Coordinates of C-alpha atoms in Angstrom, one line a residue:
Chain A
M926 CA 0.0 0.0 0.0
P927 CA 2.5 2.6 -1.0
F928 CA -0.2 5.2 -1.5
L929 CA -1.4 4.9 2.0
A930 CA 2.2 4.8 3.3
S931 CA 2.8 8.2 1.8
F932 CA -0.2 9.6 3.6
C933 CA 1.3 8.4 6.9
R934 CA 4.7 9.9 6.1
N935 CA 3.3 13.3 5.2
Q936 CA 1.0 13.4 8.2
T937 CA 0.9 17.0 9.6
P938 CA 2.5 17.3 13.0
G939 CA -0.3 17.3 15.4
L940 CA -0.9 18.9 18.7
I941 CA -2.0 15.6 20.2
L942 CA 0.2 13.4 22.1
R943 CA 1.8 10.6 20.0
G944 CA 0.7 7.8 22.3
P945 CA -0.6 4.4 21.1
R946 CA -4.0 6.0 20.7
G947 CA -2.6 8.8 18.6
T948 CA -0.9 6.4 16.2
E949 CA -3.9 4.2 16.0
R950 CA -6.1 7.2 15.1
M951 CA -3.5 8.4 12.5
R952 CA -3.6 4.9 10.8
R953 CA -7.4 5.2 10.7
D954 CA -7.1 8.7 9.2
S955 CA -4.8 7.4 6.4
L956 CA -7.1 4.6 5.6
A957 CA -10.0 7.0 5.4
L958 CA -8.0 9.3 3.1
G959 CA -7.1 6.3 0.9
L960 CA -10.8 5.4 0.7
M961 CA -11.6 8.9 -0.3
V962 CA -9.3 8.8 -3.3
A963 CA -10.1 5.3 -4.4
P964 CA -13.5 5.8 -6.1
A965 CA -12.1 8.6 -8.3
I966 CA -9.0 6.7 -9.2
A967 CA -11.2 3.5 -10.1
F968 CA -13.4 5.7 -12.2
L969 CA -10.4 7.2 -14.1
V970 CA -8.7 3.8 -14.6
A971 CA -11.9 2.2 -16.0
F972 CA -13.1 5.1 -18.1
F973 CA -10.0 6.9 -19.1
L974 CA -6.7 5.0 -18.8
L975 CA -8.1 1.7 -19.9
P976 CA -9.9 3.2 -23.0
L977 CA -6.7 5.1 -23.9
V978 CA -4.7 1.8 -23.8
L979 CA -7.3 0.1 -25.9
M980 CA -7.3 3.0 -28.4
L981 CA -3.5 2.8 -28.6
R982 CA -4.0 -0.9 -29.5
T983 CA -6.9 -0.3 -31.9
G984 CA -4.6 2.1 -33.8
A985 CA -2.5 -1.0 -34.6
S986 CA -5.5 -3.3 -35.4
G987 CA -5.7 -2.4 -39.1
P988 CA -4.0 -4.2 -41.9
G989 CA -0.8 -2.2 -41.3
G990 CA -0.4 -3.2 -37.7
W991 CA 1.8 -1.0 -35.5
A992 CA 3.3 0.5 -38.7
T993 CA -0.1 2.5 -39.0
Y994 CA 1.4 5.0 -36.7
L995 CA 4.2 5.7 -39.0
A996 CA 2.0 5.3 -42.1
I997 CA -0.3 8.2 -41.0
L998 CA 2.8 10.4 -40.6
A999 CA 3.8 9.5 -44.2
N1000 CA 0.3 9.9 -45.6
D1001 CA 0.1 13.3 -47.5
R1002 CA -3.5 13.9 -46.6
Y1003 CA -3.1 13.4 -42.8
L1004 CA 0.2 15.2 -42.8
A1005 CA -1.3 18.2 -44.5
S1006 CA -4.1 18.2 -42.1
L1007 CA -1.8 18.0 -39.1
W1008 CA 0.3 20.9 -40.4
K1009 CA -2.8 23.0 -41.2
T1010 CA -4.2 22.4 -37.7
V1011 CA -0.9 23.2 -36.1
A1012 CA -0.5 26.4 -38.2
L1013 CA -4.1 27.5 -37.3
A1014 CA -3.6 26.8 -33.6
A1015 CA -0.3 28.6 -33.5
S1016 CA -1.6 31.7 -35.3
V1017 CA -4.7 31.8 -33.2
T1018 CA -2.4 31.5 -30.0
A1019 CA -0.2 34.3 -31.2
A1020 CA -3.2 36.7 -31.9
T1021 CA -4.9 35.8 -28.7
L1022 CA -1.7 36.5 -26.6
V1023 CA -1.4 39.9 -28.2
V1024 CA -5.2 40.9 -27.7
S1025 CA -5.4 39.3 -24.2
G1026 CA -2.0 40.6 -23.2
V1027 CA -2.9 44.2 -24.0
A1028 CA -6.4 43.9 -22.6
G1029 CA -5.2 42.0 -19.4
V1030 CA -2.4 44.5 -18.6
F1031 CA -4.7 47.5 -19.3
L1032 CA -7.4 46.2 -17.0
A1033 CA -4.9 45.3 -14.2
R1034 CA -3.3 48.8 -14.4
H1035 CA -6.2 51.1 -14.7
R1036 CA -9.3 51.8 -12.4
F1037 CA -12.2 53.4 -14.2
R1038 CA -16.0 53.3 -14.2
G1039 CA -17.2 50.4 -16.1
R1040 CA -14.1 48.4 -15.6
R1041 CA -15.9 45.5 -14.0
L1042 CA -18.6 45.4 -16.6
L1043 CA -16.0 45.4 -19.4
T1044 CA -14.1 42.5 -17.6
A1045 CA -17.4 40.6 -17.3
F1046 CA -18.0 41.1 -21.1
L1047 CA -14.5 39.8 -21.9
T1048 CA -14.9 36.7 -19.9
L1049 CA -18.7 36.0 -20.6
P1050 CA -18.2 33.6 -23.5
L1051 CA -15.8 31.4 -21.3
A1052 CA -17.9 28.2 -21.6
F1053 CA -19.7 28.8 -24.9
P1054 CA -19.4 25.6 -26.8
G1055 CA -17.7 25.5 -30.2
V1056 CA -20.9 24.8 -32.1
V1057 CA -22.5 28.0 -30.9
I1058 CA -19.4 30.0 -31.7
G1059 CA -19.5 28.6 -35.1
F1060 CA -23.1 29.7 -35.5
M1061 CA -22.1 33.3 -34.3
V1062 CA -19.3 33.3 -37.0
I1063 CA -22.1 32.6 -39.4
L1064 CA -24.2 35.4 -38.2
L1065 CA -21.2 37.7 -38.4
A1066 CA -19.6 36.6 -41.7
G1067 CA -21.9 34.1 -43.3
R1068 CA -24.1 34.5 -46.3
Q1069 CA -26.7 36.5 -44.3
G1070 CA -24.1 38.0 -41.9
V1071 CA -23.7 41.5 -40.8
V1072 CA -20.2 41.9 -42.4
G1073 CA -21.7 40.9 -45.7
E1074 CA -24.6 43.4 -45.3
A1075 CA -22.2 46.2 -44.2
T1076 CA -19.7 45.7 -47.1
L1077 CA -22.6 45.4 -49.5
A1078 CA -24.0 48.7 -48.4
L1079 CA -20.5 50.4 -48.2
F1080 CA -18.7 48.9 -51.3
G1081 CA -21.4 47.3 -53.3
E1082 CA -19.9 43.8 -52.6
R1083 CA -20.9 41.1 -50.1
V1084 CA -17.9 39.8 -48.2
V1085 CA -18.4 36.3 -46.8
F1086 CA -15.6 34.5 -45.1
A1087 CA -17.3 32.4 -42.5
Y1088 CA -16.7 29.1 -44.3
S1089 CA -13.1 29.7 -45.0
L1090 CA -9.9 29.5 -43.0
A1091 CA -10.5 33.1 -41.9
G1092 CA -13.9 32.1 -40.5
L1093 CA -12.3 29.3 -38.4
F1094 CA -9.6 31.8 -37.3
V1095 CA -12.2 34.3 -36.0
G1096 CA -14.2 31.6 -34.2
Y1097 CA -11.1 30.2 -32.5
L1098 CA -10.0 33.7 -31.5
Y1099 CA -13.5 34.2 -30.1
F1100 CA -13.2 31.3 -27.7
S1101 CA -9.6 31.7 -26.9
I1102 CA -9.7 35.4 -25.6
P1103 CA -11.9 34.8 -22.5
R1104 CA -9.8 31.7 -21.5
T1105 CA -6.5 33.8 -21.4
V1106 CA -7.5 37.3 -20.4
L1107 CA -8.1 36.5 -16.7
T1108 CA -4.8 34.6 -16.4
I1109 CA -2.8 37.6 -17.8
M1110 CA -4.9 40.1 -15.8
A1111 CA -4.3 38.2 -12.4
A1112 CA -0.6 37.9 -13.3
A1113 CA -0.3 41.7 -14.2
E1114 CA -1.9 42.7 -10.9
K1115 CA 1.0 40.9 -9.1
L1116 CA 3.7 42.7 -11.1
D1117 CA 5.7 45.3 -9.0
P1118 CA 4.8 48.7 -10.3
S1119 CA 8.0 50.2 -8.7
L1120 CA 10.1 48.3 -11.3
E1121 CA 8.4 50.2 -14.1
E1122 CA 8.6 53.4 -12.1
A1123 CA 12.4 52.8 -11.8
A1124 CA 12.7 52.1 -15.4
R1125 CA 10.8 55.2 -16.4
S1126 CA 12.8 57.4 -14.0
L1127 CA 15.9 56.1 -15.6
G1128 CA 14.6 57.3 -18.9
A1129 CA 13.2 54.2 -20.5
T1130 CA 10.6 54.8 -23.3
P1131 CA 7.1 53.2 -22.8
L1132 CA 8.0 50.7 -25.4
A1133 CA 11.2 49.8 -23.6
V1134 CA 9.2 49.4 -20.3
V1135 CA 6.8 46.9 -22.0
R1136 CA 9.7 45.0 -23.6
D1137 CA 12.2 44.9 -20.7
V1138 CA 10.1 45.1 -17.6
I1139 CA 6.4 44.0 -18.3
M1140 CA 7.0 41.2 -20.8
P1141 CA 9.7 39.4 -18.8
G1142 CA 7.5 39.6 -15.7
L1143 CA 4.6 38.0 -17.5
K1144 CA 6.7 35.2 -19.2
G1145 CA 5.3 32.4 -17.1
P1146 CA 1.6 33.3 -17.4
F1147 CA 2.1 33.9 -21.1
I1148 CA 3.6 30.4 -21.6
A1149 CA 0.8 28.9 -19.5
A1150 CA -2.1 30.8 -21.3
G1151 CA -0.5 30.2 -24.6
A1152 CA -0.3 26.5 -24.1
I1153 CA -3.9 26.2 -23.0
C1154 CA -4.9 28.3 -26.0
F1155 CA -2.8 26.1 -28.4
A1156 CA -4.0 22.8 -27.1
T1157 CA -7.7 23.9 -27.1
A1158 CA -7.4 25.1 -30.6
M1159 CA -5.7 21.8 -31.8
G1160 CA -8.6 19.8 -30.4
A1161 CA -11.5 22.2 -31.2
F1162 CA -14.1 20.5 -33.2
G1163 CA -17.5 22.1 -32.7
T1164 CA -16.7 25.3 -34.6
A1165 CA -15.3 23.6 -37.6
F1166 CA -18.3 21.2 -37.5
T1167 CA -20.9 23.9 -37.6
L1168 CA -19.0 25.9 -40.3
A1169 CA -18.7 22.6 -42.3
T1170 CA -15.7 24.0 -44.0
R1171 CA -13.6 22.1 -46.4
I1172 CA -10.7 23.0 -44.1
D1173 CA -9.9 19.5 -42.8
V1174 CA -8.5 20.3 -39.3
L1175 CA -7.3 17.1 -37.6
P1176 CA -10.5 16.6 -35.3
M1177 CA -12.7 16.8 -38.5
V1178 CA -10.4 14.2 -40.3
I1179 CA -10.8 11.9 -37.2
Y1180 CA -14.6 12.3 -37.2
A1181 CA -14.8 11.6 -40.9
E1182 CA -12.5 8.6 -40.8
F1183 CA -14.6 7.2 -37.9
T1184 CA -18.1 7.9 -39.2
V1185 CA -18.0 8.2 -43.0
G1186 CA -14.9 6.1 -43.7
A1187 CA -15.5 3.5 -40.9
N1188 CA -11.7 3.5 -40.8
I1189 CA -11.5 2.8 -37.1
A1190 CA -7.8 1.9 -36.9
V1191 CA -6.8 5.2 -38.5
A1192 CA -9.2 7.2 -36.5
A1193 CA -7.8 5.8 -33.3
A1194 CA -4.2 6.3 -34.4
L1195 CA -4.9 9.9 -35.3
S1196 CA -6.8 10.4 -32.0
F1197 CA -3.9 9.1 -30.0
L1198 CA -1.5 11.3 -32.0
L1199 CA -3.7 14.4 -31.4
G1200 CA -4.0 13.6 -27.7
A1201 CA -0.3 13.0 -27.3
I1202 CA 0.5 16.4 -29.0
T1203 CA -1.9 18.4 -26.8
W1204 CA -0.8 16.6 -23.7
L1205 CA 2.9 17.2 -24.4
V1206 CA 2.4 20.9 -25.1
L1207 CA 0.5 21.3 -21.8
A1208 CA 3.1 19.3 -20.0
A1209 CA 6.0 21.1 -21.4
A1210 CA 4.4 24.4 -20.6
R1211 CA 3.7 23.3 -17.0
T1212 CA 7.4 22.5 -16.6
A1213 CA 8.4 25.8 -18.2
A1214 CA 5.9 28.0 -16.4
G1215 CA 5.2 26.1 -13.2
G1216 CA 1.7 25.8 -11.6
T1217 CA -1.2 23.9 -13.2
V1218 CA -1.9 24.2 -16.9
A1219 CA -4.9 22.5 -18.4
A1220 CA -7.0 23.0 -21.4
A1221 CA -10.8 23.1 -21.5
G1222 CA -13.5 22.5 -24.0
Chain B
M355 CA -2.9 58.5 -11.8
S356 CA -5.4 60.4 -13.7
S357 CA -2.9 63.1 -14.7
R358 CA -1.1 60.4 -16.7
R359 CA -4.2 59.3 -18.5
G360 CA -3.5 60.7 -21.9
L361 CA -3.7 59.4 -25.4
G362 CA -2.4 55.9 -24.3
F363 CA -5.4 55.4 -22.0
A364 CA -7.9 56.5 -24.5
A365 CA -6.4 54.2 -27.2
G366 CA -6.4 51.4 -24.7
L367 CA -10.0 52.0 -23.8
V368 CA -11.0 52.1 -27.5
F369 CA -9.1 48.7 -28.1
L370 CA -10.9 47.2 -25.1
G371 CA -14.2 48.4 -26.3
L372 CA -13.6 46.8 -29.8
V373 CA -12.6 43.5 -28.2
A374 CA -15.8 43.6 -25.9
L375 CA -17.8 44.3 -29.1
F376 CA -16.3 41.4 -30.9
L377 CA -17.2 39.0 -28.0
I378 CA -20.6 40.4 -27.0
G379 CA -21.9 41.6 -30.5
P380 CA -22.5 38.1 -31.8
V381 CA -24.3 37.1 -28.6
V382 CA -26.8 39.9 -28.9
L383 CA -27.1 39.3 -32.7
S384 CA -28.0 35.6 -32.1
L385 CA -30.5 36.5 -29.3
L386 CA -32.2 39.0 -31.6
A387 CA -32.2 36.7 -34.6
G388 CA -34.2 34.1 -32.6
L389 CA -36.9 36.7 -32.0
T390 CA -37.1 38.0 -35.6
V391 CA -39.9 37.1 -37.9
N392 CA -37.7 37.0 -40.9
Y393 CA -34.0 37.5 -40.5
Q394 CA -33.4 38.3 -44.1
R395 CA -35.8 41.3 -44.0
G396 CA -34.5 42.3 -40.5
I397 CA -36.1 42.7 -37.0
I398 CA -37.4 46.2 -37.7
A399 CA -39.1 45.6 -41.0
S400 CA -40.5 42.1 -40.2
G401 CA -41.2 42.4 -36.4
V402 CA -40.7 40.4 -33.2
T403 CA -42.0 37.0 -32.6
L404 CA -41.8 34.0 -30.1
A405 CA -43.1 31.7 -32.8
W406 CA -39.5 30.3 -33.5
V407 CA -38.9 29.7 -29.8
E408 CA -42.1 27.7 -29.7
R409 CA -41.1 25.7 -32.7
V410 CA -37.8 24.9 -31.0
L411 CA -39.5 23.8 -27.8
D412 CA -41.8 21.5 -29.9
L413 CA -38.8 20.1 -31.9
Y414 CA -36.1 19.9 -29.3
A415 CA -37.7 19.9 -25.8
H416 CA -36.3 16.3 -25.2
T417 CA -32.6 17.5 -25.7
I418 CA -33.1 20.3 -23.2
G419 CA -34.5 17.9 -20.6
L420 CA -31.7 15.4 -21.3
S421 CA -29.0 17.9 -21.1
V422 CA -30.2 19.4 -17.8
G423 CA -30.6 15.8 -16.5
I424 CA -27.1 14.9 -17.5
A425 CA -25.7 18.1 -16.1
L426 CA -27.3 17.6 -12.7
A427 CA -26.2 13.9 -12.6
T428 CA -22.7 15.0 -13.6
L429 CA -22.7 17.4 -10.7
G430 CA -23.8 14.8 -8.3
L431 CA -21.0 12.3 -9.4
A432 CA -18.4 15.1 -9.6
L433 CA -19.2 16.1 -6.0
L434 CA -19.1 12.6 -4.7
L435 CA -15.8 11.7 -6.5
G436 CA -14.1 15.1 -6.6
V437 CA -14.6 16.7 -3.1
P438 CA -13.0 13.8 -1.2
V439 CA -10.1 13.8 -3.7
A440 CA -9.6 17.6 -3.2
Y441 CA -9.5 17.0 0.6
A442 CA -7.0 14.2 0.4
L443 CA -4.8 16.3 -1.8
A444 CA -5.1 19.3 0.5
R445 CA -4.1 17.2 3.5
H446 CA -1.1 15.4 1.9
P447 CA 0.6 17.4 -0.8
G448 CA 3.3 14.8 -1.4
R449 CA 4.8 13.2 -4.6
L450 CA 2.0 10.7 -5.0
A451 CA -0.6 13.3 -4.5
R452 CA 1.0 15.3 -7.4
L453 CA 1.0 12.2 -9.5
A454 CA -2.7 11.6 -8.7
K455 CA -3.4 15.2 -9.6
E456 CA -1.6 14.9 -12.8
A457 CA -3.7 11.8 -13.8
L458 CA -6.9 13.6 -12.8
V459 CA -6.1 16.5 -15.1
M460 CA -5.3 14.3 -18.1
P461 CA -8.9 14.0 -19.5
V462 CA -8.9 17.8 -19.8
A463 CA -5.5 17.8 -21.6
I464 CA -6.8 15.5 -24.3
P465 CA -9.2 16.6 -27.0
G466 CA -12.8 15.4 -26.3
I467 CA -13.0 13.7 -29.6
A468 CA -10.1 11.5 -28.8
T469 CA -11.5 10.7 -25.3
G470 CA -14.9 10.0 -26.8
L471 CA -13.5 7.5 -29.4
A472 CA -11.5 5.8 -26.7
L473 CA -14.6 5.4 -24.6
I474 CA -16.6 3.9 -27.6
L475 CA -13.7 1.5 -28.3
A476 CA -13.6 0.3 -24.7
W477 CA -17.2 0.4 -23.6
G478 CA -19.3 0.7 -26.8
A479 CA -20.0 -3.0 -27.1
V480 CA -20.9 -3.7 -23.4
G481 CA -24.6 -4.5 -23.2
G482 CA -26.9 -1.6 -23.7
F483 CA -24.5 1.0 -22.2
R484 CA -23.7 2.6 -25.6
S485 CA -27.4 3.8 -26.2
H486 CA -28.1 4.7 -22.6
W487 CA -27.7 8.3 -21.3
T488 CA -25.3 7.2 -18.7
F489 CA -22.7 6.6 -21.4
I490 CA -22.7 10.4 -22.0
L491 CA -22.7 11.0 -18.2
V492 CA -19.4 9.1 -17.8
G493 CA -17.8 11.2 -20.5
H494 CA -19.0 14.4 -18.8
V495 CA -17.8 13.3 -15.3
L496 CA -14.3 12.6 -16.8
F497 CA -14.2 16.1 -18.4
T498 CA -15.6 18.1 -15.5
L499 CA -14.1 16.2 -12.5
P500 CA -10.7 18.1 -12.7
F501 CA -12.6 21.5 -12.5
M502 CA -14.3 20.3 -9.3
V503 CA -11.1 19.1 -7.8
R504 CA -9.2 22.2 -8.7
S505 CA -11.5 24.9 -7.4
T506 CA -12.3 23.0 -4.2
L507 CA -8.6 22.3 -3.6
A508 CA -7.7 26.0 -4.1
V509 CA -10.1 27.0 -1.3
M510 CA -9.1 24.2 1.0
L511 CA -5.4 25.3 0.7
A512 CA -6.4 28.9 1.2
V513 CA -8.3 28.4 4.5
N514 CA -5.5 26.6 6.4
L515 CA -7.4 23.4 6.8
P516 CA -4.7 21.6 9.0
T517 CA -5.1 24.0 11.9
L518 CA -8.8 24.0 11.9
E519 CA -8.8 20.2 11.7
E520 CA -6.2 19.9 14.4
A521 CA -8.4 21.8 16.7
A522 CA -11.4 19.5 16.0
R523 CA -9.2 16.4 16.3
S524 CA -7.9 17.5 19.6
L525 CA -11.5 17.7 20.7
G526 CA -12.0 14.1 19.6
A527 CA -13.6 14.4 16.3
G528 CA -12.9 11.5 14.0
V529 CA -12.1 11.9 10.3
A530 CA -15.7 11.6 9.2
A531 CA -17.0 14.1 11.7
R532 CA -14.2 16.5 10.8
F533 CA -15.0 16.2 7.1
V534 CA -18.6 17.0 7.6
T535 CA -18.4 19.7 10.3
V536 CA -15.1 21.4 9.5
V537 CA -13.9 20.6 6.0
L538 CA -17.2 21.0 4.0
P539 CA -18.4 24.3 5.6
N540 CA -14.9 25.8 5.2
A541 CA -14.5 24.7 1.6
A542 CA -18.1 25.7 0.5
P543 CA -17.1 28.7 -1.7
G544 CA -14.8 26.4 -3.8
I545 CA -17.3 23.6 -4.0
L546 CA -19.9 26.2 -5.2
A547 CA -17.6 27.6 -7.8
G548 CA -16.7 24.0 -8.9
S549 CA -20.3 23.1 -9.0
L550 CA -21.3 26.0 -11.3
M551 CA -18.3 25.3 -13.6
V552 CA -19.3 21.6 -13.8
V553 CA -22.9 22.3 -14.7
T554 CA -21.9 24.9 -17.2
L555 CA -19.3 22.7 -18.9
S556 CA -21.7 19.7 -19.0
L557 CA -24.6 21.8 -20.5
G558 CA -22.2 23.0 -23.3
E559 CA -20.1 19.9 -23.9
F560 CA -20.0 19.0 -27.6
N561 CA -16.7 17.7 -28.8
M562 CA -17.0 14.4 -26.9
T563 CA -20.8 14.2 -26.8
L564 CA -21.0 14.2 -30.6
M565 CA -19.1 10.9 -30.6
L566 CA -20.9 9.5 -27.5
H567 CA -24.5 10.3 -28.5
T568 CA -26.9 8.1 -30.4
P569 CA -30.3 9.1 -32.0
F570 CA -32.0 8.3 -28.6
T571 CA -29.6 10.4 -26.6
M572 CA -29.3 13.7 -28.3
T573 CA -28.1 16.5 -26.0
L574 CA -28.8 20.2 -26.3
P575 CA -25.5 21.1 -28.1
V576 CA -25.8 18.2 -30.4
G577 CA -29.3 19.3 -31.3
L578 CA -28.0 22.7 -31.9
A579 CA -25.5 21.4 -34.5
D580 CA -28.4 19.5 -36.0
S581 CA -30.6 22.6 -36.2
Y582 CA -27.7 24.8 -37.7
A583 CA -27.3 22.2 -40.4
S584 CA -30.9 21.3 -41.3
M585 CA -33.2 24.1 -40.1
R586 CA -33.8 27.7 -41.2
L587 CA -31.6 30.4 -39.5
E588 CA -34.3 31.7 -37.4
I589 CA -34.8 28.3 -35.8
G590 CA -31.1 27.8 -35.2
S591 CA -31.1 31.3 -33.6
A592 CA -34.1 30.7 -31.4
Y593 CA -32.6 27.3 -30.2
T594 CA -29.3 29.2 -29.4
L595 CA -31.5 31.8 -27.5
V596 CA -33.0 29.0 -25.4
F597 CA -29.5 27.5 -24.8
L598 CA -28.1 30.9 -23.8
V599 CA -31.0 31.6 -21.4
L600 CA -29.9 28.5 -19.6
L601 CA -26.1 29.1 -19.8
I602 CA -25.7 32.8 -19.2
P603 CA -27.1 33.0 -15.7
L604 CA -24.7 30.3 -14.8
L605 CA -21.7 32.1 -16.2
V606 CA -22.8 35.3 -14.4
A607 CA -23.1 33.4 -11.2
L608 CA -19.6 31.8 -11.8
Q609 CA -18.1 35.3 -12.2
W610 CA -19.9 36.5 -9.1
V611 CA -18.6 33.6 -7.0
A612 CA -15.1 34.0 -8.3
D613 CA -15.2 37.7 -7.5
R614 CA -16.4 36.9 -4.0
T615 CA -13.9 34.2 -3.5
A616 CA -11.1 36.5 -4.6
A617 CA -12.2 39.2 -2.3
L618 CA -12.2 36.5 0.6
G619 CA -8.6 35.6 -0.3
L620 CA -7.5 39.3 -0.2
R621 CA -9.1 39.8 3.3
Q622 CA -7.3 36.8 4.8

């Protein structure tokens, strides 16, 4: 029972006397704590770890065997989809960090009327599902969208970009900003303003203050927020599904292989690859930035 | 402070306003579209109606009921499984606890479509599980559990649980009594925040649920995707309106609880 043993070892020093009754009570406590963790661990093993192992094996169950994992990396279509997804996720991450960085630092630095409401607006779409965001992109830039109406009225031409890569980009940016802006804001509040004061009094330009004082101070939160953003964008599915674009991001390819193609081995191998990428990105960011980093949605 | 507010401040405010417009504009747009008689002709020309919302309730009421049911069941399981784990992690922040935490967070680090496929491969052929709503429930619990653990754990660590418990223990309270009378009341703000997050995420979960659902177990977000693909724009909008009416109060409550908890942390 190494798990329970560690509970005993880490027992907080108590005020009570460590007599035989105390030791007995601590052993009971450890047992109780072990029992508290056990159901969640059992659930996780049965419905997550075991399925993942089975999926890894299913990936090798096709005619290609374990070589399927190499074959998908040599397949032009899958490789192109992978790169497209990575490029989209990376560019969304970069744009999000700029927007959320500016907004977060500004909100942390200034107190003004309406600040709370503005913050609430920026974080409201936090848990909107991708499907709904896809629909909002259609309302914005679809065939009946406001962008189209506006450009028709102004320039006599209807601009429609919802169903293209630009539409996906807008949708992904939409769900990424609320997820990152609070992280940056909280971190910017903790920065020491006297450092900036010192830099300014030494003659640093505002740009130099941002580059040499604020940016280095926010490096950890930027890495953490960026990793979440990237991983979420890699696995995002609902937005692309609603927009029904021909842009075959990796989750769409997996879905098509599973449902239309009934190519379960390839779908499993691609899923495993996608999961490995997002997990590694988040784990690497956690090592680099410290603290907990996890994606959502 | 205000003396330094010059052009930079104004520019920042304009930028922030544009970002807020980008995020809130489409929400308003979709709310209005669901109440418009004819979206093509516009709300002013064609008028306001609740007819589309009624159509949606006719067509998709079952998805709303199922989603609310699954969200509440998910909450129940997340509380039962998650709160004890948070407590154990708060009391014993050791190496094994870190490993356990890492394992718990994993389902969130992996895209829902991958987890969904893995669940189907492992459990899809077991009896009638695949076509039962509990199949979706399992996926939602996997995905939301880390959020319950995280927000409960954060508050438990902030309130200095060991000291409070030591006092109770010295008075003779066993682990169960301490858990109910000391731990739970003190962790309440974290549990509340976690609960709101779990219900919100479960109501909106799509990536995994699209894989897990069957024609008999269509949830609200899956129904939304269905209406976007096959119904006229007004019906999709009205359905989105119904969904947002459910979701937005939860999100507002979530912000309120987060603000209150943050204020609590500052006072201590």
